[in-house]
PDB file of C-alpha atoms in Angstrom:
ATOM      1  CA  UNK A  23       1.505   6.499  15.778  1.00  0.00           C
ATOM      2  CA  UNK A  24       1.334  10.209  16.430  1.00  0.00           C
ATOM      3  CA  UNK A  25       2.764  12.349  13.678  1.00  0.00           C
ATOM      4  CA  UNK A  26       2.445   9.725  10.944  1.00  0.00           C
ATOM      5  CA  UNK A  27       1.107  11.226   7.716  1.00  0.00           C
ATOM      6  CA  UNK A  28       1.358   8.224   5.435  1.00  0.00           C
ATOM      7  CA  UNK A  29       2.292   4.547   5.616  1.00  0.00           C
ATOM      8  CA  UNK A  30       4.005   2.890   2.646  1.00  0.00           C
ATOM      9  CA  UNK A  31       3.544  -0.857   2.976  1.00  0.00           C
ATOM     10  CA  UNK A  32       5.489  -3.314   0.853  1.00  0.00           C
ATOM     11  CA  UNK A  33       3.560  -6.441  -0.056  1.00  0.00           C
ATOM     12  CA  UNK A  34       4.635  -9.842  -1.325  1.00  0.00           C
ATOM     13  CA  UNK A  35       1.590 -11.916  -2.261  1.00  0.00           C
ATOM     14  CA  UNK A  36       2.811 -15.401  -1.394  1.00  0.00           C
ATOM     15  CA  UNK A  37       4.040 -14.679   2.125  1.00  0.00           C
ATOM     16  CA  UNK A  38       2.141 -11.650   3.352  1.00  0.00           C
ATOM     17  CA  UNK A  39      -1.497 -11.967   2.317  1.00  0.00           C
ATOM     18  CA  UNK A  40      -2.937 -13.093   5.648  1.00  0.00           C
ATOM     19  CA  UNK A  41      -0.818 -10.697   7.700  1.00  0.00           C
ATOM     20  CA  UNK A  42      -1.631  -7.886   5.298  1.00  0.00           C
ATOM     21  CA  UNK A  43      -5.365  -8.456   5.701  1.00  0.00           C
ATOM     22  CA  UNK A  44      -4.979  -8.298   9.476  1.00  0.00           C
ATOM     23  CA  UNK A  45      -2.690  -5.294   9.741  1.00  0.00           C
ATOM     24  CA  UNK A  46      -4.039  -2.876   7.116  1.00  0.00           C
ATOM     25  CA  UNK A  47      -7.281  -2.051   8.976  1.00  0.00           C
ATOM     26  CA  UNK A  48      -5.226  -1.222  12.082  1.00  0.00           C
ATOM     27  CA  UNK A  49      -2.710   0.887  10.156  1.00  0.00           C
ATOM     28  CA  UNK A  50      -5.493   2.831   8.430  1.00  0.00           C
ATOM     29  CA  UNK A  51      -6.611   4.075  11.842  1.00  0.00           C
ATOM     30  CA  UNK A  52      -3.311   5.980  12.104  1.00  0.00           C
ATOM     31  CA  UNK A  53      -2.748   7.204   8.541  1.00  0.00           C
ATOM     32  CA  UNK A  54      -3.539   6.500   4.890  1.00  0.00           C
ATOM     33  CA  UNK A  55      -1.835   3.358   3.622  1.00  0.00           C
ATOM     34  CA  UNK A  56      -0.142   3.121   0.232  1.00  0.00           C
ATOM     35  CA  UNK A  57       0.582  -0.368  -0.991  1.00  0.00           C
ATOM     36  CA  UNK A  58       3.671  -1.098  -3.062  1.00  0.00           C
ATOM     37  CA  UNK A  59       4.945  -4.286  -4.599  1.00  0.00           C
ATOM     38  CA  UNK A  60       7.429  -5.487  -7.143  1.00  0.00           C
ATOM     39  CA  UNK A  61       5.164  -8.418  -7.972  1.00  0.00           C
ATOM     40  CA  UNK A  62       3.453  -8.048 -11.342  1.00  0.00           C
ATOM     41  CA  UNK A  63       0.109  -9.498 -10.266  1.00  0.00           C
ATOM     42  CA  UNK A  64      -3.307  -7.834 -10.486  1.00  0.00           C
ATOM     43  CA  UNK A  65      -4.369  -9.616  -7.296  1.00  0.00           C
ATOM     44  CA  UNK A  66      -2.056  -7.369  -5.265  1.00  0.00           C
ATOM     45  CA  UNK A  67      -3.819  -4.141  -6.215  1.00  0.00           C
ATOM     46  CA  UNK A  68      -7.189  -5.899  -5.919  1.00  0.00           C
ATOM     47  CA  UNK A  69      -6.485  -7.002  -2.364  1.00  0.00           C
ATOM     48  CA  UNK A  70      -5.384  -3.481  -1.485  1.00  0.00           C
ATOM     49  CA  UNK A  71      -8.477  -1.953  -3.064  1.00  0.00           C
ATOM     50  CA  UNK A  72     -10.732  -4.373  -1.185  1.00  0.00           C
ATOM     51  CA  UNK A  73      -9.113  -3.265   2.078  1.00  0.00           C
ATOM     52  CA  UNK A  74      -9.436   0.420   1.213  1.00  0.00           C
ATOM     53  CA  UNK A  75      -5.794   1.404   0.846  1.00  0.00           C
ATOM     54  CA  UNK A  76      -5.218   4.952  -0.370  1.00  0.00           C
ATOM     55  CA  UNK A  77      -3.328   3.812  -3.452  1.00  0.00           C
ATOM     56  CA  UNK A  78      -1.091   1.267  -5.112  1.00  0.00           C
ATOM     57  CA  UNK A  79       2.346   1.686  -6.655  1.00  0.00           C
ATOM     58  CA  UNK A  80       4.146  -1.001  -8.613  1.00  0.00           C
ATOM     59  CA  UNK A  81       7.883  -0.678  -8.028  1.00  0.00           C
ATOM     60  CA  UNK A  82       8.510  -0.964 -11.760  1.00  0.00           C
ATOM     61  CA  UNK A  83       6.395   2.113 -12.473  1.00  0.00           C
ATOM     62  CA  UNK A  84       9.089   4.636 -11.570  1.00  0.00           C
ATOM     63  CA  UNK A  85       9.637   6.925  -8.640  1.00  0.00           C
ATOM     64  CA  UNK A  86       7.932   9.873 -10.326  1.00  0.00           C
ATOM     65  CA  UNK A  87       4.635   7.975 -10.161  1.00  0.00           C
ATOM     66  CA  UNK A  88       5.218   7.169  -6.492  1.00  0.00           C
ATOM     67  CA  UNK A  89       5.914  10.814  -5.737  1.00  0.00           C
ATOM     68  CA  UNK A  90       2.731  11.877  -7.549  1.00  0.00           C
ATOM     69  CA  UNK A  91       0.705   9.292  -5.624  1.00  0.00           C
ATOM     70  CA  UNK A  92       2.162  10.395  -2.278  1.00  0.00           C
ATOM     71  CA  UNK A  93       1.448  14.044  -3.049  1.00  0.00           C
ATOM     72  CA  UNK A  94      -2.115  13.200  -4.095  1.00  0.00           C
ATOM     73  CA  UNK A  95      -2.810  11.305  -0.875  1.00  0.00           C
ATOM     74  CA  UNK A  96      -1.240  13.954   1.348  1.00  0.00           C
ATOM     75  CA  UNK A  97      -3.153  16.741  -0.448  1.00  0.00           C
ATOM     76  CA  UNK A  98      -6.408  14.971   0.469  1.00  0.00           C
ATOM     77  CA  UNK A  99      -5.512  14.927   4.176  1.00  0.00           C
TER      78      UNK A  99
END
């Protein structure tokens, strides 16, 4: 994945948990991973934190918060 600065990964707890746990470590080798979800469940951010994602954005939080998170992660690169 040459030229990838950031990966935004959408997550749905019921269907994606196992796949997510397998794919995130591989994706992190290429670029920081931001997790997003529309599911209002603390387990989603906890799973992401346990896997070392660069951040978490809940889709209900507004795009301004997503933009701030993206900028923060890219500034650290």
